Coordinates of C-alpha atoms in Angstrom, one line a residue:
Chain A
M11 CA 51.2 115.8 39.3
N12 CA 52.7 114.0 36.4
K13 CA 51.4 110.5 36.6
N14 CA 54.5 109.2 34.7
H15 CA 56.7 110.2 37.6
F16 CA 54.6 108.9 40.5
P17 CA 57.2 108.1 43.2
I18 CA 56.0 104.7 44.4
D19 CA 57.7 101.5 43.2
P20 CA 55.4 98.7 42.0
P21 CA 54.9 96.0 44.8
E22 CA 57.0 92.9 44.9
E23 CA 55.5 89.6 43.4
D24 CA 55.0 88.0 46.8
V25 CA 53.2 91.1 48.1
I26 CA 50.9 91.0 45.1
A27 CA 50.3 87.2 45.6
A28 CA 49.6 87.8 49.4
Q29 CA 47.1 90.6 48.6
I30 CA 45.3 88.5 46.0
R31 CA 45.1 85.6 48.5
Q32 CA 43.6 88.0 51.1
I33 CA 41.0 89.4 48.6
V34 CA 40.0 85.9 47.6
D35 CA 39.8 84.6 51.2
T36 CA 37.7 87.5 52.2
A37 CA 35.4 87.2 49.2
L38 CA 34.9 83.4 49.3
A39 CA 32.9 81.9 52.0
P40 CA 34.8 79.1 53.8
N41 CA 33.9 75.6 52.7
E42 CA 31.6 74.1 55.2
S43 CA 32.2 70.5 56.0
F44 CA 29.3 68.1 55.4
P45 CA 28.8 67.2 59.1
V46 CA 28.7 70.9 60.0
F47 CA 26.3 71.5 57.2
L48 CA 24.0 68.7 58.4
W49 CA 24.2 70.0 62.0
R50 CA 23.4 73.6 60.9
M51 CA 20.4 72.2 58.8
Y52 CA 19.2 70.1 61.8
K53 CA 19.4 73.2 64.1
Q54 CA 17.5 75.2 61.6
L55 CA 14.8 72.7 60.8
G56 CA 14.5 71.3 64.3
F57 CA 13.2 67.8 65.2
R58 CA 9.6 68.7 64.5
H59 CA 10.2 69.3 60.8
L60 CA 12.3 66.2 60.3
F61 CA 9.3 64.0 60.6
R62 CA 6.6 65.1 58.3
D63 CA 3.8 64.5 60.9
W64 CA 2.8 62.5 63.9
T65 CA 2.1 59.3 61.7
E66 CA 5.8 59.0 61.1
I67 CA 6.6 59.3 64.8
L68 CA 3.8 56.8 65.6
F69 CA 5.2 54.4 63.0
T70 CA 8.7 54.5 64.5
L71 CA 7.3 53.9 68.0
L72 CA 5.1 51.0 66.8
L73 CA 8.1 49.5 65.0
F74 CA 10.1 49.7 68.2
I75 CA 7.3 48.1 70.3
S76 CA 6.6 45.4 67.8
L77 CA 10.3 44.4 67.6
G78 CA 10.5 44.2 71.3
I79 CA 7.4 42.0 71.5
L80 CA 8.6 39.8 68.6
T81 CA 12.1 39.4 70.1
A82 CA 10.6 38.6 73.5
L83 CA 8.4 35.9 72.0
A84 CA 11.2 34.4 70.0
A85 CA 13.5 34.3 73.0
A86 CA 10.8 32.8 75.2
D87 CA 9.7 30.1 72.8
Q88 CA 13.0 28.9 71.5
P89 CA 15.7 28.1 74.1
S90 CA 18.2 27.4 71.3
F91 CA 17.5 30.8 69.8
A92 CA 20.1 32.5 72.0
A93 CA 23.0 30.3 71.4
E94 CA 22.7 29.6 67.7
R95 CA 20.5 32.1 65.9
A96 CA 20.8 35.3 67.9
Y97 CA 23.6 36.9 65.9
A98 CA 22.2 36.0 62.5
F99 CA 18.9 37.4 63.7
I100 CA 20.6 40.6 64.6
F101 CA 22.5 40.8 61.3
M102 CA 19.3 40.7 59.4
L103 CA 17.1 42.6 61.8
S104 CA 19.2 45.8 61.9
P105 CA 18.9 46.6 58.2
L106 CA 15.2 45.8 58.3
V107 CA 14.5 48.5 60.8
Y108 CA 16.4 51.0 58.7
L109 CA 14.6 49.8 55.6
A110 CA 11.2 50.1 57.3
L111 CA 11.9 53.7 58.4
S112 CA 13.3 54.7 55.0
L113 CA 10.7 53.1 52.9
L114 CA 7.9 55.0 54.8
F115 CA 9.7 58.2 54.0
F116 CA 10.2 57.4 50.3
V117 CA 6.7 56.0 49.8
R118 CA 5.4 59.3 51.2
R119 CA 7.9 61.2 49.1
M120 CA 6.4 59.7 46.0
Q121 CA 3.0 61.1 47.0
D122 CA 4.5 64.3 48.3
P123 CA 2.4 67.2 46.9
I124 CA 4.9 69.9 47.9
H125 CA 8.0 68.4 46.3
E126 CA 8.5 71.2 43.9
V127 CA 8.2 73.9 46.5
E128 CA 10.6 72.0 48.7
M129 CA 13.1 71.7 45.9
S130 CA 13.1 75.5 45.4
C131 CA 13.8 76.3 49.0
T132 CA 17.2 77.1 50.6
Y133 CA 17.4 73.6 52.0
S134 CA 16.4 71.5 49.0
G135 CA 14.3 68.4 49.3
Q136 CA 17.3 66.2 48.6
Q137 CA 19.3 67.9 51.4
I138 CA 16.5 67.3 53.8
A139 CA 16.2 63.7 52.6
S140 CA 19.9 63.2 53.4
L141 CA 19.4 64.6 56.9
R142 CA 16.4 62.3 57.4
M143 CA 18.3 59.3 56.2
L144 CA 21.0 60.1 58.8
V145 CA 18.4 60.5 61.5
F146 CA 16.7 57.3 60.4
G147 CA 20.1 55.6 60.6
A148 CA 20.6 56.9 64.2
A149 CA 17.0 56.0 65.1
A150 CA 17.5 52.5 63.7
L151 CA 20.7 52.1 65.7
L152 CA 18.9 53.2 68.9
I153 CA 16.0 50.8 68.3
N154 CA 18.3 47.9 67.6
S155 CA 20.4 48.7 70.6
G156 CA 17.2 48.7 72.7
V157 CA 16.2 45.4 71.3
L158 CA 19.7 43.9 72.0
I159 CA 19.8 45.2 75.6
F160 CA 16.4 43.6 76.0
L161 CA 17.7 40.3 74.5
R162 CA 20.7 40.5 76.9
L163 CA 18.3 40.8 79.8
R164 CA 16.2 37.9 78.7
L165 CA 18.8 35.4 77.6
D166 CA 21.5 33.4 79.3
T167 CA 24.3 35.8 80.0
G168 CA 26.9 33.2 79.3
T169 CA 25.8 32.7 75.6
F170 CA 25.0 36.3 74.6
N171 CA 27.9 38.7 74.0
L172 CA 26.4 42.2 74.1
P173 CA 29.4 44.1 72.7
L174 CA 29.5 41.7 69.8
A175 CA 25.8 42.1 69.3
L176 CA 25.9 45.9 69.3
T177 CA 28.9 46.2 67.0
L178 CA 27.5 43.6 64.6
S179 CA 24.1 45.4 64.6
A180 CA 25.8 48.7 63.8
A181 CA 28.0 47.3 61.1
S182 CA 25.2 45.4 59.4
L183 CA 23.0 48.5 59.5
L184 CA 25.6 50.8 58.1
L185 CA 26.5 48.2 55.4
F186 CA 22.9 48.0 54.3
A187 CA 22.3 51.8 54.7
S188 CA 25.2 52.6 52.4
L189 CA 24.1 50.0 49.9
F190 CA 20.6 51.3 50.1
L191 CA 21.6 54.9 49.3
Y192 CA 24.1 53.7 46.6
V193 CA 21.3 51.8 44.8
L194 CA 18.9 54.8 45.2
L195 CA 21.4 57.2 43.7
R196 CA 22.9 55.1 41.0
V197 CA 20.2 52.7 39.8
R198 CA 17.4 54.4 37.9
S199 CA 15.0 51.5 37.4
N200 CA 12.6 50.7 40.2
M201 CA 12.5 47.1 39.0
M202 CA 16.3 46.8 39.2
R203 CA 16.2 48.3 42.7
I204 CA 13.7 45.6 43.8
V205 CA 15.8 42.9 42.2
L206 CA 18.9 44.2 44.0
G207 CA 17.1 44.5 47.3
S208 CA 15.7 40.9 47.0
S209 CA 19.1 39.6 46.1
Y210 CA 20.6 41.2 49.2
A211 CA 17.8 39.5 51.3
A212 CA 18.3 36.2 49.5
L213 CA 22.0 36.3 50.1
C214 CA 21.6 37.0 53.8
I215 CA 19.2 34.1 54.2
L216 CA 21.5 31.8 52.2
L217 CA 24.5 32.8 54.2
L218 CA 22.9 33.0 57.6
G219 CA 19.8 30.9 57.4
P220 CA 19.7 27.5 59.2
N221 CA 20.6 24.4 57.3
E222 CA 21.6 20.9 58.2
S223 CA 25.2 21.8 59.0
G224 CA 24.5 25.1 60.7
S225 CA 24.9 28.1 58.4
F226 CA 27.5 29.1 55.8
F227 CA 28.5 32.1 57.8
S228 CA 28.3 32.7 61.5
P229 CA 28.6 36.4 62.4
D230 CA 30.0 35.5 65.9
S231 CA 33.0 33.7 64.2
I232 CA 34.5 37.2 63.8
P233 CA 35.6 38.9 67.1
F234 CA 33.6 42.0 68.0
Y235 CA 36.6 44.4 67.7
L236 CA 36.9 43.6 64.0
Y237 CA 33.4 44.9 63.5
L238 CA 34.5 48.3 64.7
P239 CA 36.8 49.1 61.7
L240 CA 34.2 47.4 59.4
G241 CA 31.5 49.6 60.9
A242 CA 33.7 52.7 60.5
L243 CA 34.3 51.8 56.8
F244 CA 30.6 51.3 56.2
A245 CA 29.9 54.6 58.1
F246 CA 32.3 56.3 55.8
F247 CA 30.5 55.0 52.7
F248 CA 27.2 55.8 54.2
L249 CA 28.2 59.5 54.8
K250 CA 29.7 59.7 51.4
N251 CA 26.5 58.6 49.8
L252 CA 24.5 61.0 52.0
R253 CA 26.8 63.8 50.8
R254 CA 26.2 62.8 47.3
L255 CA 22.4 62.9 47.9
A256 CA 22.6 66.3 49.5
D257 CA 24.8 67.7 46.6
L258 CA 22.8 66.2 43.8
Q259 CA 20.9 69.3 42.9
R260 CA 24.1 71.3 42.7
Q261 CA 25.6 68.8 40.4
G262 CA 22.6 69.1 38.1
G263 CA 20.7 66.0 39.0
H264 CA 17.7 64.6 40.9
F265 CA 16.9 61.2 42.1
S266 CA 13.5 59.7 41.7
C267 CA 11.7 57.0 43.6
Chain B
M29 CA 20.7 90.5 36.7
L30 CA 19.4 87.0 35.7
N31 CA 20.8 85.8 32.4
V32 CA 19.9 82.8 30.3
H33 CA 22.7 82.0 27.8
Q34 CA 22.0 79.7 24.8
V35 CA 20.0 77.3 26.9
S36 CA 18.4 74.2 25.4
K37 CA 16.5 71.5 27.2
N38 CA 16.1 67.9 25.9
F39 CA 13.9 65.2 27.2
G40 CA 15.3 62.2 25.5
S41 CA 14.9 62.8 21.8
F42 CA 12.4 65.6 22.3
Q43 CA 13.7 69.1 22.4
A44 CA 11.6 71.3 24.7
L45 CA 13.6 74.5 24.4
R46 CA 16.2 75.5 21.8
S47 CA 19.0 78.1 22.3
I48 CA 17.2 80.4 24.6
D49 CA 18.8 83.8 25.3
L50 CA 17.1 86.1 27.9
E51 CA 18.1 88.8 30.3
F52 CA 16.0 89.8 33.3
A53 CA 16.5 93.0 35.4
N54 CA 14.1 94.3 38.1
G55 CA 10.5 94.4 36.8
V56 CA 7.7 92.2 35.8
Y57 CA 8.2 89.9 32.9
G58 CA 5.2 88.0 31.4
L59 CA 6.1 84.7 29.9
L60 CA 3.3 84.1 27.4
A61 CA 2.7 81.0 25.3
P62 CA 0.1 78.3 24.9
N63 CA 0.2 75.2 27.1
G64 CA 3.0 72.9 26.1
A65 CA 5.1 75.5 24.4
G66 CA 8.0 75.2 26.9
K67 CA 7.0 77.8 29.5
T68 CA 7.0 75.5 32.4
T69 CA 10.3 73.9 31.3
L70 CA 11.9 77.3 31.3
I71 CA 10.4 78.3 34.6
K72 CA 11.6 75.0 36.2
M73 CA 15.1 75.7 34.9
L74 CA 15.0 79.2 36.4
A75 CA 13.8 77.6 39.7
T76 CA 16.6 74.9 39.5
L77 CA 14.1 72.1 39.4
L78 CA 15.5 71.2 35.9
F79 CA 18.9 71.7 34.5
P80 CA 19.8 72.9 31.0
S81 CA 21.0 70.3 28.5
E82 CA 23.1 73.0 26.9
G83 CA 24.0 76.6 27.9
E84 CA 23.8 78.1 31.4
I85 CA 21.7 80.4 33.6
T86 CA 23.6 82.9 35.6
Y87 CA 22.7 85.4 38.3
N88 CA 25.0 88.4 38.5
G89 CA 27.5 86.4 36.4
E90 CA 27.5 83.3 38.5
N91 CA 26.0 79.9 37.4
I92 CA 22.8 79.4 39.4
T93 CA 23.4 75.6 39.7
A94 CA 26.9 76.3 41.2
M95 CA 25.3 78.9 43.5
D96 CA 23.0 76.2 44.9
A97 CA 21.5 77.3 48.2
R98 CA 22.7 80.9 47.8
Y99 CA 20.6 81.1 44.6
R100 CA 17.6 79.4 46.2
N101 CA 17.9 81.8 49.1
L102 CA 17.0 84.6 46.6
L103 CA 14.2 82.6 45.0
G104 CA 10.5 82.6 45.6
Y105 CA 8.7 80.0 43.4
L106 CA 5.0 79.2 42.9
P107 CA 4.7 76.0 40.8
Q108 CA 1.9 75.5 38.4
Q109 CA 0.4 72.7 40.5
F110 CA 0.9 74.0 43.9
G111 CA 0.8 71.2 46.3
Y112 CA -0.1 71.3 50.0
Y113 CA -0.9 69.0 52.9
K114 CA -4.6 69.0 53.3
N115 CA -4.5 68.7 57.0
D116 CA -2.1 71.6 57.5
S117 CA -3.3 75.0 58.3
P118 CA -1.8 78.0 56.4
Q119 CA 0.1 78.9 59.6
K120 CA 1.6 75.4 60.0
Y121 CA 2.4 75.1 56.3
L122 CA 4.1 78.5 56.0
T123 CA 6.1 77.7 59.2
Y124 CA 7.4 74.5 57.6
I125 CA 8.3 76.3 54.4
A126 CA 10.0 79.1 56.3
A127 CA 12.2 76.5 58.1
L128 CA 13.1 75.1 54.7
K129 CA 14.0 78.6 53.5
G130 CA 16.4 78.9 56.4
M131 CA 14.4 81.4 58.3
S132 CA 14.6 81.5 62.1
Q133 CA 11.4 81.3 64.1
A134 CA 11.9 84.9 65.2
E135 CA 12.1 86.0 61.5
A136 CA 9.3 83.7 60.3
S137 CA 6.5 84.5 62.8
P138 CA 6.1 88.2 62.0
R139 CA 6.6 87.6 58.3
I140 CA 4.0 84.9 58.2
A141 CA 1.5 87.1 60.0
E142 CA 2.3 89.9 57.6
L143 CA 1.8 87.7 54.5
L144 CA -1.4 86.1 55.8
K145 CA -2.8 89.6 56.2
L146 CA -1.6 90.6 52.7
V147 CA -3.3 87.6 51.1
A148 CA -6.4 88.1 53.3
L149 CA -6.1 84.7 55.0
E150 CA -5.4 85.9 58.6
D151 CA -8.9 84.9 59.7
V152 CA -8.4 81.3 58.6
A153 CA -4.7 81.0 59.5
G154 CA -5.3 78.1 61.9
K155 CA -7.9 76.2 59.8
K156 CA -7.1 73.1 57.8
M157 CA -6.6 73.8 54.1
K158 CA -8.7 70.8 53.0
K159 CA -11.8 73.0 53.3
F160 CA -10.3 75.9 51.3
S161 CA -11.4 77.0 47.9
G162 CA -9.0 77.0 44.9
G163 CA -8.5 80.7 45.3
M164 CA -7.6 80.5 49.0
I165 CA -5.1 77.7 48.3
Q166 CA -3.5 79.8 45.5
R167 CA -3.2 82.7 48.0
V168 CA -1.3 80.4 50.4
G169 CA 0.9 79.5 47.5
I170 CA 1.6 83.1 46.7
A171 CA 2.4 83.7 50.4
Q172 CA 4.9 80.9 50.6
A173 CA 6.6 82.2 47.4
M174 CA 7.1 85.6 49.1
L175 CA 8.1 84.3 52.5
N176 CA 11.8 85.0 52.2
D177 CA 11.3 88.4 50.5
P178 CA 12.8 86.9 47.3
K179 CA 14.9 88.9 44.8
I180 CA 13.6 86.6 42.1
L181 CA 9.9 85.7 42.2
I182 CA 8.8 83.1 39.7
L183 CA 5.2 82.4 39.4
D184 CA 3.8 79.7 37.1
E185 CA 0.1 80.3 36.3
P186 CA -0.4 82.2 39.6
T187 CA -3.9 83.5 39.0
A188 CA -5.6 80.1 38.4
G189 CA -8.5 79.9 40.8
L190 CA -8.5 83.5 41.8
D191 CA -11.7 85.5 41.4
P192 CA -11.6 88.8 39.4
K193 CA -11.2 90.9 42.6
E194 CA -8.3 88.7 43.8
R195 CA -6.7 88.9 40.4
V196 CA -6.7 92.7 40.5
R197 CA -5.3 92.7 44.1
F198 CA -2.6 90.2 43.0
R199 CA -1.6 92.2 40.0
N200 CA -1.3 95.4 42.1
L201 CA 0.8 93.4 44.6
L202 CA 3.2 92.2 41.8
T203 CA 3.5 95.7 40.5
S204 CA 4.6 97.0 43.9
L205 CA 6.9 94.1 44.4
A206 CA 8.7 94.5 41.1
R207 CA 10.3 97.8 42.0
D208 CA 13.3 96.1 43.5
R209 CA 13.1 92.5 42.2
I210 CA 12.7 90.3 39.2
V211 CA 9.2 89.0 38.9
I212 CA 8.6 86.4 36.2
L213 CA 5.0 85.5 35.5
S214 CA 4.2 82.5 33.3
T215 CA 0.7 82.3 32.0
H216 CA -1.4 81.7 29.0
I217 CA -4.0 84.2 30.2
V218 CA -3.1 87.4 28.4
S219 CA -5.1 89.7 30.7
D220 CA -2.9 88.7 33.6
V221 CA 0.2 90.0 31.8
E222 CA -0.9 93.0 29.7
P223 CA -1.6 95.5 32.4
I224 CA 1.5 94.9 34.5
A225 CA 4.3 93.4 32.5
G226 CA 7.2 95.7 31.6
E227 CA 8.2 93.1 29.0
V228 CA 6.4 90.2 27.5
I229 CA 8.3 87.1 26.3
M230 CA 6.6 84.9 23.8
I231 CA 7.7 81.4 23.0
K232 CA 7.0 79.5 19.8
D233 CA 8.5 76.3 18.4
Q234 CA 10.7 75.9 21.4
R235 CA 12.4 79.3 20.8
I236 CA 11.9 82.9 22.0
L237 CA 9.8 84.6 19.4
Y238 CA 9.5 88.0 21.0
K239 CA 10.8 89.8 24.1
D240 CA 9.5 93.4 24.1
T241 CA 7.1 95.9 25.8
V242 CA 3.4 95.4 25.3
D243 CA 3.2 98.5 23.2
H244 CA 6.0 97.5 20.8
L245 CA 4.6 94.0 20.5
C246 CA 1.1 95.3 19.7
R247 CA 2.6 97.5 17.0
R248 CA 3.7 94.4 15.1
I249 CA 0.2 93.9 13.9
E250 CA -0.9 97.6 13.8
G251 CA -3.1 98.2 10.8
R252 CA -4.2 94.6 10.5
V253 CA -6.9 94.5 13.1
F254 CA -10.4 95.6 12.2
E255 CA -13.9 95.4 13.4
T256 CA -17.0 95.0 11.4
Y257 CA -20.6 93.9 11.6
V258 CA -21.7 90.6 9.9
E259 CA -25.1 89.0 9.5
H260 CA -25.4 85.6 11.3
D261 CA -25.8 83.7 8.1
E262 CA -22.6 85.2 6.7
A263 CA -20.5 84.6 9.9
E264 CA -19.3 81.2 8.9
T265 CA -18.0 82.4 5.5
F266 CA -16.4 85.4 7.1
R267 CA -14.6 83.2 9.7
S268 CA -13.3 81.0 7.0
R269 CA -11.7 84.0 5.2
Y270 CA -10.4 86.0 8.1
L271 CA -8.9 85.3 11.5
S272 CA -11.6 86.1 14.0
L273 CA -10.2 87.5 17.2
S274 CA -13.4 88.1 19.2
E275 CA -17.1 88.2 18.5
K276 CA -19.9 90.0 20.2
Q277 CA -23.7 89.8 19.6
E278 CA -25.1 93.3 18.9
S279 CA -28.8 93.5 18.1
S280 CA -29.4 91.1 15.2
R281 CA -25.8 91.1 14.0
L282 CA -22.4 90.0 15.1
K283 CA -19.6 92.5 15.8
I284 CA -16.4 90.7 14.8
R285 CA -12.9 91.8 15.6
F286 CA -10.6 90.2 13.1
L287 CA -7.2 90.2 11.5
H288 CA -6.6 90.8 7.9
E289 CA -3.2 91.3 6.2
G290 CA -4.3 93.3 3.1
E291 CA -6.4 96.2 1.9
A292 CA -9.3 97.2 4.2
M293 CA -12.8 96.8 2.7
P294 CA -15.6 99.3 3.1
G295 CA -17.4 99.0 6.4
W296 CA -14.3 97.8 8.2
T297 CA -13.1 100.0 11.1
P298 CA -9.3 99.7 11.9
V299 CA -8.7 99.4 15.6
M300 CA -5.7 99.4 17.9
P301 CA -4.4 95.8 18.4
N302 CA -4.0 94.5 21.9
L303 CA -1.8 91.7 23.3
E304 CA -4.6 89.2 23.0
D305 CA -4.9 89.9 19.3
L306 CA -1.2 89.3 18.9
F307 CA -1.4 86.1 20.9
I308 CA -4.1 84.7 18.8
Y309 CA -2.4 85.8 15.6
T310 CA 1.0 84.3 16.7
Y311 CA -0.4 81.0 17.8
R312 CA -3.1 80.8 15.1
D313 CA -1.6 77.7 13.4
G314 CA -1.2 75.5 16.4
Q315 CA -3.9 74.3 18.7
E316 CA -2.7 73.8 22.2
Q317 CA 0.0 71.3 22.0
E318 CA 0.1 68.3 24.2
D319 CA 2.7 68.8 27.0
K320 CA 5.4 66.6 25.7
E321 CA 7.6 66.7 28.7
P322 CA 7.9 63.1 29.8
A323 CA 6.5 62.1 33.1
K324 CA 9.3 61.6 35.6

């Protein structure tokens, strides 16, 4: 057959475009959303590999029990605790639980002998770190909620607003967790990280700490429903930073601690 | 095909590697250089633990950094300082690494059993690694690198701590693996590379100096390697004039293998050079350099 007289017309432009789209769609794997990726990773790794060993689980349990005891003692010894200081206490306590869980992880990470092997695996060390930070956030939320329900049972029901306490606790934790990750990813110097962390603590004490005329800021002056959008905003920043942590290796970087 | 295109790596003002171009197809590649020459930097870039300051590394035409998990899925890596948790058993450790490599329990269990047998650790699979010898630990490291049946196997000083019998077993294993994958073996021990490497890559002054077969590399100094016998009291003078490659005591004299770039003298026997001769000749000017990669 003479190829110059092949009896088929060339396809139309839109047919060509559609076929290109079909080829590209077939060849390219669909983009996986970050929550789906985290869920898949969690399903793959399972709970037992999220915590390095039993010492981390023991630490979490001890933290929970210690906080319960401390809160019970504080509530029992100071009748005025419930009315005036409970919300400030909650605002500062929530991030501290998250900080305690995260610091244990990062201190162990600094001494981690298998860091290089982890970094070369399908799920890189940073992706696992991001999943762990999310789980720590959830664990801290649960611990805090447990402590708050305990407080609610111990204190005068007329003065303690549980929905406010829960939303305040979640918002302050998410605010701190997103700042924590931001500093970890953006600030290289450990000294600067310590300075920023101390500044955050000092600011909290200054704003919320007791003084002669009460405190500069009282968390219960804001209605609880306003903490919901604030919490959602902080959760958005927290997830954004988690995603950045998980994607760090693909973007050609590592974080150090 | 794994390609390194014009890759340089800087640590601050120090340049660890300059304009590296390499191409890897299936087979064993020996990366040979003294400590501190940049081998580990190159290996870490191939394992995505470090990123090029300039240039790019591609696998089948795709940038390995952009491939991210898809690339690491193909990768098996044994770092120079293989770390492990002392209280873990090989079974527990390999189960953890298998999970990180995205393997399901159903895939991982038989593979771990197979690898523990392959590296002769099946009898101690449940024992804590804190009581293991250096060779046993290294074998666990080799097993973890091979867990996902990688298409690219990168091993940094893999034979450290292995006894001679284990070294031979390991070399045979690599040879069989290399039929359908890329095996990159970084070492400064010439005897680890010479019998098995399809090609040897030598790095000097932060650049690739040679990439060739062992035979072709050895021919570079053909006609320049000799052996002769020297009296003990002449040995020092001889060493100051010629580059001594190896020495052996034979009766009352020293048998010296040496390199000389000129006319042979009476009593000298020309011999076939080997890779170790070339290694000593190539790196004769520099003692082992300090590893200048800054601590992170």
